[in-house]
mmCIF file of C-alpha atoms in Angstrom:
data_model
loop_
_atom_site.group_PDB
_atom_site.id
_atom_site.type_symbol
_atom_site.label_atom_id
_atom_site.label_comp_id
_atom_site.label_asym_id
_atom_site.label_seq_id
_atom_site.Cartn_x
_atom_site.Cartn_y
_atom_site.Cartn_z
ATOM 1 C CA MET A 1 -89.671 -52.187 -19.739
ATOM 2 C CA SER A 2 -91.052 -52.172 -23.258
ATOM 3 C CA VAL A 3 -88.918 -53.193 -26.265
ATOM 4 C CA GLN A 4 -89.045 -49.565 -27.313
ATOM 5 C CA HIS A 5 -87.634 -48.477 -24.169
ATOM 6 C CA ASP A 6 -84.973 -51.117 -24.060
ATOM 7 C CA GLN A 7 -83.782 -49.994 -27.538
ATOM 8 C CA LYS A 8 -83.523 -46.293 -26.696
ATOM 9 C CA GLN A 9 -81.539 -47.046 -23.528
ATOM 10 C CA ALA A 10 -79.344 -49.378 -25.407
ATOM 11 C CA VAL A 11 -78.629 -46.541 -27.962
ATOM 12 C CA ALA A 12 -77.897 -44.025 -25.215
ATOM 13 C CA ALA A 13 -75.554 -46.360 -23.498
ATOM 14 C CA GLU A 14 -73.739 -46.808 -27.001
ATOM 15 C CA LEU A 15 -73.599 -43.022 -27.267
ATOM 16 C CA TYR A 16 -71.602 -42.690 -24.000
ATOM 17 C CA ARG A 17 -69.436 -45.694 -25.010
ATOM 18 C CA ALA A 18 -68.669 -44.090 -28.418
ATOM 19 C CA LEU A 19 -67.849 -40.845 -26.731
ATOM 20 C CA ALA A 20 -65.489 -42.328 -24.272
ATOM 21 C CA ALA A 21 -63.625 -44.334 -27.154
ATOM 22 C CA GLY A 22 -63.565 -41.337 -29.572
ATOM 23 C CA ASP A 23 -65.345 -43.533 -32.036
ATOM 24 C CA ARG A 24 -66.319 -41.128 -34.666
ATOM 25 C CA LYS A 25 -67.854 -43.814 -37.056
ATOM 26 C CA ARG A 26 -70.122 -45.067 -34.341
ATOM 27 C CA LEU A 27 -71.343 -41.549 -33.507
ATOM 28 C CA ASP A 28 -72.268 -41.061 -37.090
ATOM 29 C CA GLU A 29 -74.485 -44.059 -36.812
ATOM 30 C CA ILE A 30 -76.087 -43.110 -33.531
ATOM 31 C CA LEU A 31 -76.644 -39.462 -34.321
ATOM 32 C CA ASP A 32 -79.277 -38.421 -36.708
ATOM 33 C CA PRO A 33 -77.970 -35.928 -39.413
ATOM 34 C CA ALA A 34 -80.478 -33.347 -38.206
ATOM 35 C CA PHE A 35 -79.358 -33.689 -34.440
ATOM 36 C CA GLU A 36 -79.322 -30.502 -32.499
ATOM 37 C CA GLY A 37 -77.427 -30.110 -29.177
ATOM 38 C CA ARG A 38 -78.081 -27.548 -26.546
ATOM 39 C CA THR A 39 -75.441 -27.201 -23.761
ATOM 40 C CA THR A 40 -75.298 -25.435 -20.456
ATOM 41 C CA ASP A 41 -74.817 -21.494 -20.704
ATOM 42 C CA GLY A 42 -71.714 -20.489 -18.579
ATOM 43 C CA LEU A 43 -69.595 -23.454 -19.581
ATOM 44 C CA PRO A 44 -65.888 -22.341 -20.052
ATOM 45 C CA LEU A 45 -64.134 -21.997 -23.392
ATOM 46 C CA GLY A 46 -67.430 -20.817 -24.985
ATOM 47 C CA LEU A 47 -68.763 -24.281 -24.886
ATOM 48 C CA GLY A 48 -72.334 -23.390 -23.893
ATOM 49 C CA GLY A 49 -74.863 -22.960 -26.642
ATOM 50 C CA THR A 50 -76.648 -24.560 -29.430
ATOM 51 C CA TYR A 51 -74.987 -26.940 -32.076
ATOM 52 C CA ALA A 52 -76.758 -27.649 -35.153
ATOM 53 C CA GLY A 53 -75.865 -31.033 -36.676
ATOM 54 C CA ALA A 54 -74.098 -34.038 -35.576
ATOM 55 C CA ASP A 55 -70.907 -32.968 -37.170
ATOM 56 C CA THR A 56 -70.992 -29.557 -35.472
ATOM 57 C CA MET A 57 -71.738 -31.050 -32.115
ATOM 58 C CA ARG A 58 -68.878 -33.556 -32.468
ATOM 59 C CA ARG A 59 -66.219 -31.181 -33.697
ATOM 60 C CA LYS A 60 -66.981 -27.976 -31.748
ATOM 61 C CA PHE A 61 -68.424 -29.466 -28.455
ATOM 62 C CA TRP A 62 -67.267 -32.929 -27.834
ATOM 63 C CA GLY A 63 -63.993 -32.339 -29.718
ATOM 64 C CA GLN A 64 -63.184 -29.270 -27.811
ATOM 65 C CA ILE A 65 -63.842 -30.995 -24.576
ATOM 66 C CA ALA A 66 -61.519 -33.796 -25.624
ATOM 67 C CA ARG A 67 -58.656 -31.216 -26.404
ATOM 68 C CA SER A 68 -59.177 -29.366 -22.916
ATOM 69 C CA TYR A 69 -60.242 -32.238 -20.636
ATOM 70 C CA ASP A 70 -59.350 -35.927 -20.174
ATOM 71 C CA ALA A 71 -62.988 -36.674 -19.072
ATOM 72 C CA ARG A 72 -65.773 -38.975 -19.744
ATOM 73 C CA ALA A 73 -69.545 -39.058 -19.022
ATOM 74 C CA GLU A 74 -70.565 -41.906 -16.680
ATOM 75 C CA PRO A 75 -74.390 -42.470 -16.868
ATOM 76 C CA ALA A 76 -76.048 -43.627 -13.687
ATOM 77 C CA GLU A 77 -79.789 -43.726 -14.344
ATOM 78 C CA TYR A 78 -82.091 -43.805 -17.321
ATOM 79 C CA ARG A 79 -85.514 -42.495 -16.981
ATOM 80 C CA HIS A 80 -88.243 -42.707 -19.730
ATOM 81 C CA LEU A 81 -90.517 -39.882 -20.122
ATOM 82 C CA ASP A 82 -94.139 -39.802 -21.263
ATOM 83 C CA ASP A 83 -93.247 -37.746 -24.398
ATOM 84 C CA GLY A 84 -91.018 -40.246 -25.695
ATOM 85 C CA GLN A 85 -87.656 -38.724 -24.419
ATOM 86 C CA LEU A 86 -85.001 -40.229 -22.360
ATOM 87 C CA LEU A 87 -83.730 -38.496 -19.277
ATOM 88 C CA VAL A 88 -80.171 -39.665 -18.351
ATOM 89 C CA THR A 89 -78.478 -38.704 -15.185
ATOM 90 C CA GLY A 90 -74.919 -39.187 -14.167
ATOM 91 C CA ARG A 91 -71.579 -37.453 -13.648
ATOM 92 C CA TYR A 92 -68.625 -36.088 -15.667
ATOM 93 C CA VAL A 93 -65.429 -37.307 -14.261
ATOM 94 C CA GLY A 94 -61.766 -36.638 -15.181
ATOM 95 C CA GLU A 95 -59.276 -33.640 -15.144
ATOM 96 C CA ALA A 96 -58.298 -30.625 -17.287
ATOM 97 C CA ARG A 97 -55.431 -31.505 -19.650
ATOM 98 C CA GLN A 98 -53.486 -28.296 -18.652
ATOM 99 C CA GLY A 99 -52.893 -27.975 -14.936
ATOM 100 C CA GLY A 100 -54.631 -31.327 -13.902
ATOM 101 C CA GLY A 101 -57.639 -29.757 -12.219
ATOM 102 C CA LYS A 102 -60.040 -32.367 -11.188
ATOM 103 C CA LEU A 103 -63.441 -32.507 -12.867
ATOM 104 C CA ASP A 104 -66.517 -34.098 -11.017
ATOM 105 C CA ALA A 105 -69.743 -32.551 -12.156
ATOM 106 C CA GLU A 106 -73.366 -34.020 -12.224
ATOM 107 C CA PHE A 107 -75.243 -33.934 -15.497
ATOM 108 C CA PHE A 108 -78.806 -34.331 -16.826
ATOM 109 C CA HIS A 109 -79.158 -35.337 -20.473
ATOM 110 C CA LEU A 110 -82.475 -35.051 -22.099
ATOM 111 C CA LEU A 111 -82.304 -37.234 -25.258
ATOM 112 C CA SER A 112 -84.751 -37.146 -28.297
ATOM 113 C CA PHE A 113 -85.004 -39.966 -30.778
ATOM 114 C CA ASP A 114 -86.211 -40.982 -34.251
ATOM 115 C CA GLU A 115 -86.593 -44.634 -34.172
ATOM 116 C CA ASP A 116 -83.023 -45.898 -33.311
ATOM 117 C CA ARG A 117 -81.180 -42.676 -33.786
ATOM 118 C CA ILE A 118 -80.847 -39.708 -31.483
ATOM 119 C CA THR A 119 -82.019 -36.480 -32.742
ATOM 120 C CA GLY A 120 -81.436 -34.164 -29.868
ATOM 121 C CA LEU A 121 -79.601 -33.619 -26.613
ATOM 122 C CA VAL A 122 -80.244 -31.098 -24.027
ATOM 123 C CA GLN A 123 -77.405 -30.858 -21.417
ATOM 124 C CA LEU A 124 -77.640 -29.524 -17.885
ATOM 125 C CA THR A 125 -74.462 -29.465 -15.803
ATOM 126 C CA ASP A 126 -72.722 -27.502 -13.092
ATOM 127 C CA SER A 127 -70.645 -25.124 -15.278
ATOM 128 C CA ALA A 128 -68.754 -23.764 -12.206
ATOM 129 C CA ARG A 129 -67.182 -27.294 -11.706
ATOM 130 C CA TRP A 130 -65.926 -27.174 -15.500
ATOM 131 C CA THR A 131 -64.472 -23.774 -14.800
ATOM 132 C CA ASP A 132 -62.928 -24.744 -11.467
ATOM 133 C CA ALA A 133 -61.131 -27.592 -13.115
ATOM 134 C CA LEU A 134 -59.389 -25.424 -15.654
ATOM 135 C CA GLY A 135 -58.313 -23.103 -12.510
ATOM 136 C CA ALA A 136 -55.353 -25.239 -11.790
ATOM 137 C CA ARG A 137 -52.792 -23.149 -13.335
ATOM 138 C CA ARG A 138 -49.382 -23.788 -14.699
ATOM 139 C CA ASP A 139 -46.655 -21.027 -14.313
ATOM 140 C CA LEU A 140 -46.071 -18.875 -17.278
ATOM 141 C CA SER A 141 -42.363 -18.398 -18.337
ATOM 142 C CA THR A 142 -42.553 -16.513 -21.662
ATOM 143 C CA VAL A 143 -45.649 -14.179 -21.438
ATOM 144 C CA ASP A 144 -46.506 -11.585 -18.867
ATOM 145 C CA PHE A 145 -50.261 -11.916 -18.039
ATOM 146 C CA ARG A 146 -52.298 -9.663 -15.666
ATOM 147 C CA VAL A 147 -55.863 -8.731 -15.171
ATOM 148 C CA ALA A 148 -56.904 -5.593 -13.542
ATOM 149 C CA ASP A 149 -60.191 -3.562 -13.621
ATOM 150 C CA GLY A 150 -61.678 -5.876 -16.199
ATOM 151 C CA LEU A 151 -58.755 -5.434 -18.647
ATOM 152 C CA ALA A 152 -56.495 -8.431 -19.344
ATOM 153 C CA GLU A 153 -53.061 -7.623 -20.656
ATOM 154 C CA ILE A 154 -51.036 -10.333 -22.587
ATOM 155 C CA ARG A 155 -47.353 -9.245 -23.144
ATOM 156 C CA LEU A 156 -45.076 -11.524 -25.176
ATOM 157 C CA ASP A 157 -41.897 -11.656 -23.193
ATOM 158 C CA ARG A 158 -38.986 -13.204 -25.226
ATOM 159 C CA PRO A 159 -37.434 -9.886 -26.230
ATOM 160 C CA HIS A 160 -33.946 -11.481 -26.837
ATOM 161 C CA VAL A 161 -35.396 -13.240 -29.964
ATOM 162 C CA ARG A 162 -37.972 -10.667 -30.814
ATOM 163 C CA ASN A 163 -40.647 -12.831 -29.334
ATOM 164 C CA ALA A 164 -40.240 -15.669 -31.557
ATOM 165 C CA PHE A 165 -42.446 -18.602 -30.738
ATOM 166 C CA ASP A 166 -41.093 -21.793 -28.995
ATOM 167 C CA GLN A 167 -43.000 -24.690 -27.337
ATOM 168 C CA ALA A 168 -43.184 -22.671 -24.039
ATOM 169 C CA MET A 169 -44.836 -19.593 -25.605
ATOM 170 C CA ALA A 170 -47.414 -21.666 -27.387
ATOM 171 C CA ASP A 171 -48.197 -23.512 -24.170
ATOM 172 C CA ASP A 172 -48.389 -20.250 -22.351
ATOM 173 C CA LEU A 173 -50.777 -18.577 -24.750
ATOM 174 C CA TYR A 174 -52.935 -21.571 -24.489
ATOM 175 C CA GLU A 175 -52.996 -21.506 -20.798
ATOM 176 C CA ILE A 176 -53.816 -17.824 -20.889
ATOM 177 C CA ALA A 177 -56.713 -18.441 -23.292
ATOM 178 C CA GLN A 178 -58.284 -20.942 -21.000
ATOM 179 C CA ARG A 179 -57.987 -18.727 -17.990
ATOM 180 C CA LEU A 180 -59.579 -15.746 -20.048
ATOM 181 C CA ALA A 181 -62.407 -18.061 -21.212
ATOM 182 C CA ALA A 182 -63.203 -19.184 -17.603
ATOM 183 C CA ASP A 183 -62.982 -15.652 -16.115
ATOM 184 C CA PRO A 184 -66.482 -13.763 -16.582
ATOM 185 C CA GLU A 185 -64.760 -10.482 -14.957
ATOM 186 C CA VAL A 186 -62.552 -9.950 -18.135
ATOM 187 C CA ARG A 187 -63.999 -7.280 -20.264
ATOM 188 C CA ALA A 188 -61.355 -6.561 -22.805
ATOM 189 C CA VAL A 189 -57.957 -7.899 -23.669
ATOM 190 C CA LEU A 190 -54.837 -6.072 -24.853
ATOM 191 C CA ILE A 191 -52.064 -8.062 -26.781
ATOM 192 C CA THR A 192 -48.592 -6.448 -26.937
ATOM 193 C CA GLY A 193 -44.932 -7.493 -26.822
ATOM 194 C CA ASN A 194 -41.739 -6.571 -24.959
ATOM 195 C CA GLY A 195 -38.550 -5.744 -27.050
ATOM 196 C CA PRO A 196 -38.032 -4.625 -30.527
ATOM 197 C CA ALA A 197 -40.904 -6.417 -32.187
ATOM 198 C CA LEU A 198 -44.406 -7.828 -31.362
ATOM 199 C CA THR A 199 -43.166 -11.303 -32.719
ATOM 200 C CA VAL A 200 -41.270 -12.579 -35.725
ATOM 201 C CA GLY A 201 -43.263 -15.881 -35.656
ATOM 202 C CA GLY A 202 -41.695 -19.290 -35.078
ATOM 203 C CA ASP A 203 -38.209 -19.534 -33.542
ATOM 204 C CA ILE A 204 -35.893 -20.621 -36.359
ATOM 205 C CA ALA A 205 -33.440 -21.909 -33.908
ATOM 206 C CA VAL A 206 -35.934 -24.418 -32.664
ATOM 207 C CA PHE A 207 -36.567 -25.394 -36.374
ATOM 208 C CA ALA A 208 -32.772 -25.738 -36.965
ATOM 209 C CA ASP A 209 -32.301 -27.959 -33.676
ATOM 210 C CA ASN A 210 -35.043 -30.365 -34.898
ATOM 211 C CA ALA A 211 -34.341 -30.285 -38.595
ATOM 212 C CA GLY A 212 -35.076 -33.362 -40.560
ATOM 213 C CA ALA A 213 -37.280 -36.264 -39.312
ATOM 214 C CA GLY A 214 -37.893 -34.382 -36.062
ATOM 215 C CA LEU A 215 -39.227 -31.127 -37.463
ATOM 216 C CA PRO A 216 -42.796 -32.210 -38.462
ATOM 217 C CA GLY A 217 -43.550 -33.529 -34.843
ATOM 218 C CA THR A 218 -41.887 -30.471 -33.311
ATOM 219 C CA LEU A 219 -44.109 -28.229 -35.392
ATOM 220 C CA ARG A 220 -47.282 -30.111 -34.773
ATOM 221 C CA ARG A 221 -46.540 -29.849 -30.765
ATOM 222 C CA MET A 222 -46.035 -26.206 -31.061
ATOM 223 C CA ILE A 223 -48.934 -25.362 -33.411
ATOM 224 C CA SER A 224 -51.631 -27.343 -31.634
ATOM 225 C CA PRO A 225 -51.767 -25.385 -28.516
ATOM 226 C CA TYR A 226 -51.257 -22.169 -30.207
ATOM 227 C CA HIS A 227 -54.004 -22.702 -32.784
ATOM 228 C CA GLU A 228 -56.285 -23.744 -29.877
ATOM 229 C CA ALA A 229 -55.395 -20.513 -28.156
ATOM 230 C CA LEU A 230 -56.256 -18.581 -31.187
ATOM 231 C CA ARG A 231 -59.656 -20.228 -31.622
ATOM 232 C CA ILE A 232 -60.561 -19.513 -27.790
ATOM 233 C CA LEU A 233 -59.454 -15.948 -28.070
ATOM 234 C CA SER A 234 -61.531 -15.427 -31.216
ATOM 235 C CA GLY A 235 -64.641 -16.675 -29.300
ATOM 236 C CA LEU A 236 -64.401 -14.504 -26.195
ATOM 237 C CA ASP A 237 -67.020 -12.148 -25.401
ATOM 238 C CA ALA A 238 -64.321 -9.591 -24.394
ATOM 239 C CA PRO A 239 -63.024 -7.677 -27.516
ATOM 240 C CA ILE A 240 -59.396 -7.718 -28.311
ATOM 241 C CA VAL A 241 -56.950 -4.992 -29.052
ATOM 242 C CA CYS A 242 -53.506 -5.784 -30.444
ATOM 243 C CA ALA A 243 -50.634 -3.298 -30.449
ATOM 244 C CA ALA A 244 -47.994 -4.140 -33.230
ATOM 245 C CA HIS A 245 -44.572 -2.883 -33.364
ATOM 246 C CA GLY A 246 -41.325 -3.575 -35.015
ATOM 247 C CA ALA A 247 -42.411 -6.589 -37.006
ATOM 248 C CA VAL A 248 -45.198 -9.177 -37.098
ATOM 249 C CA ALA A 249 -44.474 -12.293 -39.083
ATOM 250 C CA GLY A 250 -45.296 -15.920 -39.783
ATOM 251 C CA GLY A 251 -47.648 -17.602 -37.399
ATOM 252 C CA GLY A 252 -47.491 -14.538 -35.144
ATOM 253 C CA LEU A 253 -49.811 -12.826 -37.485
ATOM 254 C CA GLY A 254 -52.441 -14.967 -35.863
ATOM 255 C CA LEU A 255 -52.422 -12.537 -32.926
ATOM 256 C CA LEU A 256 -53.752 -9.878 -35.274
ATOM 257 C CA TYR A 257 -56.354 -12.007 -36.633
ATOM 258 C CA CYS A 258 -58.074 -12.896 -33.159
ATOM 259 C CA ALA A 259 -58.152 -9.165 -32.373
ATOM 260 C CA ASP A 260 -60.852 -6.780 -33.203
ATOM 261 C CA ILE A 261 -58.780 -3.740 -33.275
ATOM 262 C CA VAL A 262 -55.129 -3.704 -34.381
ATOM 263 C CA LEU A 263 -52.949 -0.609 -33.893
ATOM 264 C CA ALA A 264 -49.592 -0.401 -35.614
ATOM 265 C CA ALA A 265 -46.572 1.717 -34.808
ATOM 266 C CA GLU A 266 -45.000 3.546 -37.762
ATOM 267 C CA GLY A 267 -42.353 1.657 -39.198
ATOM 268 C CA THR A 268 -43.874 -1.804 -38.327
ATOM 269 C CA LYS A 269 -43.199 -4.458 -41.042
ATOM 270 C CA PHE A 270 -45.626 -7.435 -41.711
ATOM 271 C CA ALA A 271 -44.660 -10.562 -43.630
ATOM 272 C CA SER A 272 -45.629 -14.287 -43.869
ATOM 273 C CA GLY A 273 -42.108 -15.680 -44.464
ATOM 274 C CA PHE A 274 -43.225 -19.197 -44.798
ATOM 275 C CA ALA A 275 -42.199 -19.797 -48.334
ATOM 276 C CA ALA A 276 -38.663 -18.711 -47.645
ATOM 277 C CA LEU A 277 -38.521 -21.502 -45.101
ATOM 278 C CA GLY A 278 -40.129 -24.131 -47.630
ATOM 279 C CA LEU A 279 -43.054 -24.113 -45.191
ATOM 280 C CA SER A 280 -46.816 -23.704 -45.979
ATOM 281 C CA GLY A 281 -47.877 -21.631 -42.974
ATOM 282 C CA ASP A 282 -49.917 -21.663 -39.617
ATOM 283 C CA GLY A 283 -51.457 -19.218 -37.248
ATOM 284 C CA GLY A 284 -54.700 -19.094 -39.235
ATOM 285 C CA ASN A 285 -53.173 -17.262 -42.140
ATOM 286 C CA SER A 286 -54.870 -19.266 -44.936
ATOM 287 C CA TRP A 287 -58.315 -18.777 -43.365
ATOM 288 C CA PHE A 288 -58.042 -15.134 -42.346
ATOM 289 C CA LEU A 289 -55.877 -13.655 -44.977
ATOM 290 C CA PRO A 290 -58.365 -14.386 -47.906
ATOM 291 C CA ARG A 291 -61.060 -12.864 -45.748
ATOM 292 C CA LEU A 292 -59.214 -9.704 -44.811
ATOM 293 C CA LEU A 293 -57.065 -9.003 -47.772
ATOM 294 C CA GLY A 294 -59.201 -10.842 -50.641
ATOM 295 C CA PRO A 295 -57.916 -14.018 -52.374
ATOM 296 C CA ARG A 296 -55.630 -12.186 -54.860
ATOM 297 C CA ARG A 297 -53.835 -10.056 -52.205
ATOM 298 C CA ALA A 298 -53.619 -13.202 -49.925
ATOM 299 C CA ALA A 299 -51.835 -15.253 -52.536
ATOM 300 C CA GLU A 300 -49.579 -12.431 -53.454
ATOM 301 C CA PHE A 301 -48.661 -11.833 -49.610
ATOM 302 C CA TYR A 302 -48.046 -15.594 -49.287
ATOM 303 C CA LEU A 303 -46.349 -16.467 -52.747
ATOM 304 C CA GLU A 304 -44.397 -13.413 -53.568
ATOM 305 C CA GLN A 305 -43.494 -12.964 -49.857
ATOM 306 C CA ARG A 306 -44.538 -9.473 -49.905
ATOM 307 C CA VAL A 307 -43.426 -7.303 -46.793
ATOM 308 C CA LEU A 308 -46.040 -4.583 -45.897
ATOM 309 C CA ASP A 309 -45.198 -1.473 -44.046
ATOM 310 C CA ALA A 310 -47.760 -0.066 -41.443
ATOM 311 C CA HIS A 311 -49.532 2.173 -43.966
ATOM 312 C CA GLU A 312 -49.861 -0.612 -46.609
ATOM 313 C CA ALA A 313 -51.161 -2.961 -44.025
ATOM 314 C CA VAL A 314 -53.811 -0.457 -43.316
ATOM 315 C CA GLU A 315 -54.608 -0.075 -46.869
ATOM 316 C CA TRP A 316 -54.751 -3.876 -47.280
ATOM 317 C CA GLY A 317 -56.987 -4.454 -44.525
ATOM 318 C CA LEU A 318 -54.596 -6.164 -42.092
ATOM 319 C CA VAL A 319 -54.341 -3.245 -39.469
ATOM 320 C CA THR A 320 -56.927 -0.821 -38.319
ATOM 321 C CA ARG A 321 -54.834 2.430 -38.062
ATOM 322 C CA VAL A 322 -51.135 3.589 -37.645
ATOM 323 C CA LEU A 323 -50.015 5.626 -34.717
ATOM 324 C CA PRO A 324 -46.550 7.377 -34.157
ATOM 325 C CA ALA A 325 -44.293 4.895 -32.308
ATOM 326 C CA GLY A 326 -44.165 6.853 -29.256
ATOM 327 C CA GLU A 327 -47.986 6.894 -28.950
ATOM 328 C CA LEU A 328 -48.700 3.273 -29.540
ATOM 329 C CA ALA A 329 -48.570 2.010 -26.042
ATOM 330 C CA GLU A 330 -50.839 4.678 -24.648
ATOM 331 C CA GLY A 331 -53.217 4.581 -27.668
ATOM 332 C CA ALA A 332 -53.647 0.891 -27.545
ATOM 333 C CA LEU A 333 -54.142 0.980 -23.786
ATOM 334 C CA SER A 334 -56.763 3.799 -23.898
ATOM 335 C CA THR A 335 -58.641 1.898 -26.550
ATOM 336 C CA ALA A 336 -58.585 -1.324 -24.531
ATOM 337 C CA ARG A 337 -59.858 0.648 -21.391
ATOM 338 C CA ARG A 338 -62.611 1.999 -23.317
ATOM 339 C CA LEU A 339 -63.885 -1.330 -24.389
ATOM 340 C CA ALA A 340 -63.364 -2.786 -21.012
ATOM 341 C CA VAL A 341 -66.076 -0.424 -19.560
ATOM 342 C CA GLY A 342 -68.490 -1.357 -22.407
ATOM 343 C CA PRO A 343 -71.402 -3.887 -22.725
ATOM 344 C CA THR A 344 -69.422 -6.979 -22.641
ATOM 345 C CA ARG A 345 -72.160 -9.492 -23.328
ATOM 346 C CA ALA A 346 -73.135 -7.212 -26.495
ATOM 347 C CA HIS A 347 -69.599 -7.057 -27.444
ATOM 348 C CA GLY A 348 -69.454 -10.793 -27.473
ATOM 349 C CA GLU A 349 -72.425 -11.124 -29.696
ATOM 350 C CA ILE A 350 -71.169 -8.613 -32.037
ATOM 351 C CA ARG A 351 -67.746 -10.384 -32.301
ATOM 352 C CA ARG A 352 -69.655 -13.667 -33.031
ATOM 353 C CA LEU A 353 -71.948 -12.121 -35.631
ATOM 354 C CA LEU A 354 -69.103 -10.468 -37.538
ATOM 355 C CA ARG A 355 -66.966 -13.606 -37.610
ATOM 356 C CA GLU A 356 -69.765 -16.087 -38.485
ATOM 357 C CA SER A 357 -71.170 -13.825 -41.269
ATOM 358 C CA TRP A 358 -68.326 -14.992 -43.392
ATOM 359 C CA SER A 359 -69.615 -18.481 -43.724
ATOM 360 C CA ALA A 360 -73.402 -17.837 -43.261
ATOM 361 C CA THR A 361 -76.060 -17.230 -45.790
ATOM 362 C CA LEU A 362 -78.073 -13.963 -45.520
ATOM 363 C CA ALA A 363 -81.045 -15.862 -44.186
ATOM 364 C CA GLU A 364 -78.865 -17.449 -41.552
ATOM 365 C CA GLN A 365 -77.205 -14.170 -40.590
ATOM 366 C CA LEU A 366 -80.599 -12.547 -40.185
ATOM 367 C CA THR A 367 -81.753 -15.215 -37.892
ATOM 368 C CA ALA A 368 -78.506 -15.060 -35.975
ATOM 369 C CA GLU A 369 -78.961 -11.346 -35.532
ATOM 370 C CA ALA A 370 -82.530 -11.674 -34.314
ATOM 371 C CA ASP A 371 -81.351 -14.383 -31.697
ATOM 372 C CA ALA A 372 -78.348 -12.287 -30.535
ATOM 373 C CA ILE A 373 -80.407 -9.096 -30.104
ATOM 374 C CA ALA A 374 -82.939 -11.079 -28.018
ATOM 375 C CA ARG A 375 -80.204 -12.504 -25.801
ATOM 376 C CA THR A 376 -78.670 -9.140 -25.370
ATOM 377 C CA ALA A 377 -82.002 -7.495 -24.606
ATOM 378 C CA ARG A 378 -82.304 -9.673 -21.587
ATOM 379 C CA THR A 379 -78.943 -8.299 -20.095
ATOM 380 C CA SER A 380 -78.787 -5.831 -17.188
ATOM 381 C CA ASP A 381 -76.594 -3.651 -19.426
ATOM 382 C CA ALA A 382 -79.536 -3.239 -22.032
ATOM 383 C CA SER A 383 -81.860 -2.275 -19.406
ATOM 384 C CA THR A 384 -79.450 0.254 -17.866
ATOM 385 C CA ALA A 385 -78.704 1.766 -21.253
ATOM 386 C CA VAL A 386 -82.279 2.122 -22.244
ATOM 387 C CA ALA A 387 -83.120 3.744 -18.954
ATOM 388 C CA ALA A 388 -80.049 6.110 -19.351
ATOM 389 C CA PHE A 389 -81.019 7.080 -22.804
ATOM 390 C CA ILE A 390 -84.691 8.105 -21.586
ATOM 391 C CA ASP A 391 -82.989 10.027 -18.875
ATOM 392 C CA LYS A 392 -80.498 11.659 -21.172
ATOM 393 C CA HIS A 393 -77.265 10.541 -19.376
ATOM 394 C CA LYS A 394 -74.469 8.226 -20.006
ATOM 395 C CA PRO A 395 -74.828 4.652 -18.984
ATOM 396 C CA THR A 396 -72.561 2.805 -16.689
ATOM 397 C CA PHE A 397 -72.182 -0.792 -17.971
ATOM 398 C CA GLN A 398 -71.374 -3.662 -15.664
ATOM 399 C CA GLY A 399 -70.567 -6.200 -18.413
ATOM 400 C CA ARG A 400 -73.624 -8.462 -17.370
#
């Protein structure tokens, strides 16, 4: 084996050691700043796709794997190719952090180099095995969840405390988000709540029980799975409808943010409430509010503890539209059902384009649109719709 081959193999082996150890500093040394990763389509949790930049790959791909799996890549064979690339074969082994489902999946990694740094990684693996590992499900105790005819319904179910969040609810939402991300049959999601309110945010009784030195750890343990649930829900192909009634407050506002259409019953109140508790906030408020309301109104909502009624929430951009209280449930269900028979892959691309436009330049967004429309053009739904248009009849979408 040549010295150059030895060096590439040594760098590749060091990559797997750094990933297993979570050694960010070493990864930064190994990966070229212009690194690009391409991962297997169909991986759960929206992990499949292209990651431009070493930092993006580390945070959004390997970081997400570390949050959802206790797993490592075990290389078995290194093969040097004539074009200078290195083909690494081996297995991913470990288990899902929620449920403990076992992961054992073969991988092929095609690594590209610029001297002693890795510039690219193309990954092929059995995505079904990653999905199956997440399939070991924990029982839900605070959220009703069901899927029928492509529509998933998430119904918060702590009505005696107006669906205030505790650790169990945060864990349940994370569990549900993972199930949704792993289920290709889900084509729309409806978020609602039992009792007098959608949610009043964090459970103050839990805060009181852990006041003082114990509160920071309690909040971090609750917020971590909840934030991960919001991230996963925001990345689904399936569009999300949220039905708000009674009150929506605190971190519970995050459920509105991950939704695409928010319907509110007459009389619903919206508030952050964090400053009243001497807290800064969670649930994605600091990221979504400036984008939805604008920076001035976001600051007013936060700092002056504004309470918005349903019609003000529409005017400010927090809610899509208001319905009479007696019509909310049926209106939200009808909307979600209409979306559930739509072109799900196109819906997913639309969701991503709209969200990512907030941080993209015009040039980047135009490129993203061209890439997305090319992907949707390859779907069977697009072929069906074009043929139906020519024949002058309504298409029947299959979500593929």
